[in-house]
Structures are given as C-alpha cells and as structure tokens.
CSV table of C-alpha atoms in Angstrom, one decimal:
chain,number,residue,atom,x,y,z
A,903,MET,CA,0.0,0.0,0.0
A,904,LYS,CA,2.8,2.4,1.0
A,905,LYS,CA,4.6,1.6,-2.3
A,906,THR,CA,1.5,2.3,-4.3
A,907,ILE,CA,1.0,5.7,-2.6
A,908,LEU,CA,4.7,6.6,-3.0
A,909,ALA,CA,4.6,5.6,-6.7
A,910,ALA,CA,1.5,7.7,-7.3
A,911,ALA,CA,3.0,10.7,-5.6
A,912,LEU,CA,6.2,10.3,-7.7
A,913,VAL,CA,4.1,10.1,-10.9
A,914,ALA,CA,2.2,13.2,-9.9
A,915,LEU,CA,5.4,15.1,-9.1
A,916,VAL,CA,7.0,14.2,-12.4
A,917,SER,CA,3.7,15.2,-14.2
A,918,VAL,CA,3.6,18.6,-12.5
A,919,SER,CA,7.3,19.2,-13.3
A,920,ALA,CA,6.8,18.3,-16.9
A,921,ASN,CA,3.8,20.6,-17.2
A,922,ALA,CA,5.7,23.5,-15.7
A,923,GLN,CA,8.6,22.9,-18.1
A,924,GLU,CA,6.2,22.8,-21.1
A,925,GLN,CA,4.6,26.0,-20.0
A,926,ARG,CA,8.0,27.8,-19.7
A,927,GLN,CA,8.9,26.6,-23.2
A,928,ARG,CA,5.6,27.9,-24.6
A,929,LEU,CA,6.2,31.4,-23.4
A,930,SER,CA,6.8,33.6,-26.4
A,931,ASP,CA,9.7,36.0,-26.6
A,932,GLU,CA,7.1,38.8,-26.2
A,933,GLU,CA,5.8,37.3,-23.0
A,934,MET,CA,9.3,36.8,-21.7
A,935,ALA,CA,10.2,40.4,-22.5
A,936,ALA,CA,7.1,41.6,-20.8
A,937,ARG,CA,7.9,39.6,-17.7
A,938,ARG,CA,11.4,40.9,-17.7
A,939,ALA,CA,10.2,44.5,-18.1
A,940,GLU,CA,7.8,44.1,-15.2
A,941,MET,CA,10.6,42.7,-13.0
A,942,VAL,CA,12.9,45.6,-13.9
A,943,GLN,CA,10.1,48.1,-13.1
A,944,LYS,CA,9.6,46.5,-9.7
A,945,GLN,CA,13.3,46.5,-9.0
A,946,ALA,CA,13.6,50.2,-10.0
A,947,ASP,CA,10.6,51.2,-7.9
A,948,LYS,CA,12.0,49.3,-4.9
A,949,LEU,CA,15.5,50.8,-5.3
A,950,ALA,CA,14.0,54.3,-5.6
A,951,LYS,CA,12.0,53.7,-2.5
A,952,ASP,CA,15.0,52.4,-0.6
A,953,MET,CA,17.0,55.4,-1.7
A,954,ASP,CA,14.2,57.7,-0.6
A,955,LEU,CA,14.2,59.7,-3.9
A,956,SER,CA,11.8,62.6,-4.5
A,957,ASP,CA,9.0,62.0,-7.1
A,958,ASP,CA,10.9,63.9,-9.8
A,959,ALA,CA,14.2,62.1,-9.0
A,960,LYS,CA,12.4,58.8,-8.9
A,961,THR,CA,10.9,59.3,-12.4
A,962,GLN,CA,14.4,60.1,-13.8
A,963,PHE,CA,16.0,57.2,-11.9
A,964,VAL,CA,13.4,54.6,-13.0
A,965,ALA,CA,13.8,55.6,-16.7
A,966,LEU,CA,17.6,55.5,-16.5
A,967,TYR,CA,17.6,52.2,-14.5
A,968,THR,CA,15.3,50.6,-17.0
A,969,GLU,CA,17.5,51.7,-19.9
A,970,TYR,CA,20.5,50.4,-18.0
A,971,GLN,CA,18.9,47.0,-17.4
A,972,GLU,CA,17.9,46.7,-21.1
A,973,ALA,CA,21.5,47.5,-22.3
A,974,LEU,CA,22.8,45.0,-19.8
A,975,GLN,CA,20.4,42.3,-21.0
A,976,GLN,CA,21.4,42.9,-24.7
A,977,ALA,CA,25.1,42.6,-23.7
A,978,ARG,CA,24.4,39.3,-22.0
A,979,GLU,CA,22.3,37.8,-24.8
A,980,ALA,CA,24.7,38.7,-27.6
A,981,ASN,CA,26.2,35.1,-27.8
A,982,ARG,CA,23.6,33.1,-26.0
A,983,GLY,CA,22.0,31.6,-29.2
A,984,GLU,CA,25.4,30.4,-30.5
A,985,GLN,CA,26.2,28.8,-27.2
A,986,GLN,CA,22.9,26.9,-27.1
A,987,GLU,CA,23.5,25.6,-30.6
A,988,GLN,CA,27.0,24.4,-29.7
A,989,ALA,CA,25.7,22.7,-26.6
A,990,GLN,CA,23.2,20.8,-28.7
A,991,ASP,CA,25.9,19.7,-31.1
A,992,ARG,CA,28.0,18.3,-28.1
A,993,SER,CA,25.1,16.3,-26.7
A,994,GLU,CA,24.5,14.4,-30.0
A,995,LYS,CA,27.5,12.1,-29.8
A,996,LYS,CA,29.0,10.5,-26.7
A,997,GLN,CA,32.6,11.1,-25.9
A,998,LYS,CA,33.6,7.5,-26.4
A,999,GLU,CA,32.3,7.5,-29.9
A,1000,LEU,CA,34.4,10.5,-31.0
A,1001,THR,CA,37.2,10.3,-33.4
A,1002,ASP,CA,40.4,12.1,-32.5
A,1003,GLU,CA,39.5,14.9,-35.0
A,1004,GLU,CA,36.1,15.3,-33.4
A,1005,ALA,CA,37.6,15.3,-29.9
A,1006,THR,CA,40.1,18.0,-31.0
A,1007,GLN,CA,37.2,20.0,-32.5
A,1008,ARG,CA,35.3,19.8,-29.2
A,1009,ILE,CA,38.2,21.1,-27.2
A,1010,GLU,CA,38.6,24.0,-29.6
A,1011,GLN,CA,34.9,24.7,-29.5
A,1012,GLN,CA,35.1,24.8,-25.7
A,1013,PHE,CA,37.9,27.4,-25.9
A,1014,ALA,CA,35.7,29.4,-28.4
A,1015,ARG,CA,32.7,29.2,-25.9
A,1016,GLN,CA,34.9,30.4,-23.1
A,1017,GLU,CA,36.2,33.3,-25.3
A,1018,ALA,CA,32.6,34.2,-26.1
A,1019,GLN,CA,31.6,34.1,-22.4
A,1020,ILE,CA,34.6,36.4,-21.6
A,1021,ALA,CA,33.6,38.8,-24.4
A,1022,GLN,CA,30.0,38.7,-23.1
A,1023,SER,CA,31.2,39.5,-19.6
A,1024,GLN,CA,33.4,42.3,-20.9
A,1025,ALA,CA,30.5,43.8,-22.8
A,1026,ALA,CA,28.3,43.7,-19.7
A,1027,LEU,CA,31.2,45.3,-17.7
A,1028,GLU,CA,31.4,48.1,-20.2
A,1029,VAL,CA,27.7,48.7,-19.9
A,1030,GLN,CA,27.9,48.8,-16.1
A,1031,LYS,CA,30.8,51.3,-16.3
A,1032,GLN,CA,28.9,53.5,-18.7
A,1033,TYR,CA,25.8,53.6,-16.6
A,1034,TYR,CA,27.7,54.0,-13.4
A,1035,ALA,CA,29.0,57.3,-14.8
A,1036,LYS,CA,25.4,58.3,-15.6
A,1037,PHE,CA,24.0,57.4,-12.3
A,1038,GLN,CA,27.0,59.1,-10.5
A,1039,GLU,CA,25.8,62.5,-11.8
A,1040,THR,CA,22.7,62.3,-9.6
A,1041,LEU,CA,23.1,59.7,-6.9
A,1042,THR,CA,25.3,59.4,-3.8
A,1043,PRO,CA,28.0,56.7,-3.5
A,1044,GLN,CA,25.8,54.9,-0.9
A,1045,GLN,CA,22.9,54.9,-3.4
A,1046,LEU,CA,25.2,53.7,-6.2
A,1047,LEU,CA,26.2,50.8,-4.0
A,1048,LYS,CA,22.6,49.8,-3.8
A,1049,ILE,CA,22.4,49.6,-7.5
A,1050,PHE,CA,25.7,48.0,-8.4
A,1051,GLY,CA,25.9,45.9,-5.2
A,1052,GLN,CA,22.4,44.5,-6.1
A,1053,GLN,CA,23.7,43.8,-9.6
A,1054,GLN,CA,26.5,41.7,-8.2
A,1055,ARG,CA,24.1,39.7,-6.0
A,1056,MET,CA,21.7,39.2,-8.9
A,1057,GLY,CA,24.5,37.9,-11.1
A,1058,ASN,CA,25.5,35.5,-8.4
A,1059,ARG,CA,21.9,34.1,-8.2
A,1060,GLN,CA,21.8,33.8,-12.0
A,1061,GLN,CA,24.9,31.6,-11.8
A,1062,GLY,CA,23.2,29.4,-9.3
A,1063,GLY,CA,24.3,31.2,-6.2
A,1064,MET,CA,27.9,29.9,-6.8
A,1065,GLN,CA,29.6,32.8,-5.2
A,1066,GLY,CA,28.3,33.0,-1.7
A,1067,GLY,CA,25.4,35.3,-1.4
A,1068,PRO,CA,22.1,34.4,0.2
A,1069,GLN,CA,21.6,31.2,-1.7
A,1070,GLY,CA,25.2,30.2,-2.2
A,1071,GLY,CA,25.8,28.4,1.1
A,1072,GLY,CA,28.2,31.2,2.3
A,1073,ARG,CA,31.2,29.6,0.7
A,1074,GLN,CA,33.6,31.6,-1.4
A,1075,GLY,CA,33.4,30.6,-5.0
A,1076,GLY,CA,30.7,28.1,-4.2
A,1077,MET,CA,33.3,25.3,-4.0
A,1078,PRO,CA,33.1,22.7,-1.3
A,1079,GLY,CA,35.8,23.1,1.2
A,1080,GLY,CA,36.5,26.7,0.4
A,1081,PRO,CA,39.1,28.8,2.3
A,1082,GLY,CA,39.2,27.9,5.9
A,1083,GLU,CA,37.1,24.8,5.5
A,1084,GLY,CA,39.8,22.3,5.1
A,1085,GLY,CA,39.3,21.9,1.3
A,1086,MET,CA,41.6,22.5,-1.6
A,1087,PRO,CA,44.7,24.5,-0.7
A,1088,GLN,CA,44.6,28.0,-1.9
A,1089,GLY,CA,47.4,29.6,-4.0
A,1090,ASP,CA,49.5,28.4,-6.9
A,1091,PHE,CA,49.4,24.8,-8.1
C-alpha cells in the first residue's frame, strides 16, 4: 500500500514538473520580454523607495535604470544563441564515440565558448561602467552601491548562487571546502 501511494506521488510530481517545463517553453519571446520589463520596473521602484528619492528624481531614476537593465540584457544575450547551438551539437554524440579529430574539435569549441563568455562579460562590464557614470551624476555613493551591489548579487543568483550570497551556502566561489574549510589548498598549483 505504501509503495503504491509513493509511486502515485512520484508520478504526480513528475507530471507537474513536466507541465511546468512545457509552459515555460511555450512562453513567447514577447511574454518573456514583458515579464522581464515588469521585473525591472519592480526593481527600479524598490530601489527608488529604498534610496528615498523625490518624485521627480524617482521618475528620472526609473527611466535610467530601465535603460541600463535593457542594455545589460542585450550585452548578456549577444552570444547566447550560438552557445545553445554548440551545446546541442555536443550532446549528440557520446565522448567514447568521437574520433580524434572530433575530440580536438570539441576542445577547440570549448575554448571558443569560453572566449565568447569572456567577451560577453566584458560587454556587460562596459555597460555597467557607462551607466555608473550616468548614475553618478545624480546619486550618492551609498545609493550607487545599492544599484551596483544589487547587480552583483543578482549575477550570483543567475549563476546558481555559486559565489556565496544568500543562496550560495556562504562559501567563497561556491566550491566545497573553500578557504578555511579544510578543502583544496589556496594559492599556486
């Protein structure tokens, strides 16, 4: 009896998970953009409230913050499609079935992906620097920290909380046995 109930619960859980995944896949680009815009608007309003901005300053801040987030999103999405295509190519053939030429090609593709990720990070950094200068004209350093400190925390969450933060388990770098935890030695190898 217990096994039957457990099996039924497991089937229900898998079914709910599959439905949620299908629904996410069905969301159109327009719906995703609308959700993203709504989230940015909420973030901007919360930041403006936290910084205790006047109504006029709030309006200017929200507009600039929205523009900043859109530019940052564009910088991050620049190479995303290409990376997804390469990931699909990799999954088609198991590593044991590869010829030496194909294995070499995969290694070179990995390097190209890493270069693309670095370029994407550099583009995002340039956007952040550009908008930091714009925000700096009207905000105090403490207010700027709320914007750019928040950006760092959000980036950490988007990477799965790998760098500490509220969801990262409090370990530096997200690696088990980080500094002071008896893990891998720190320094040169």
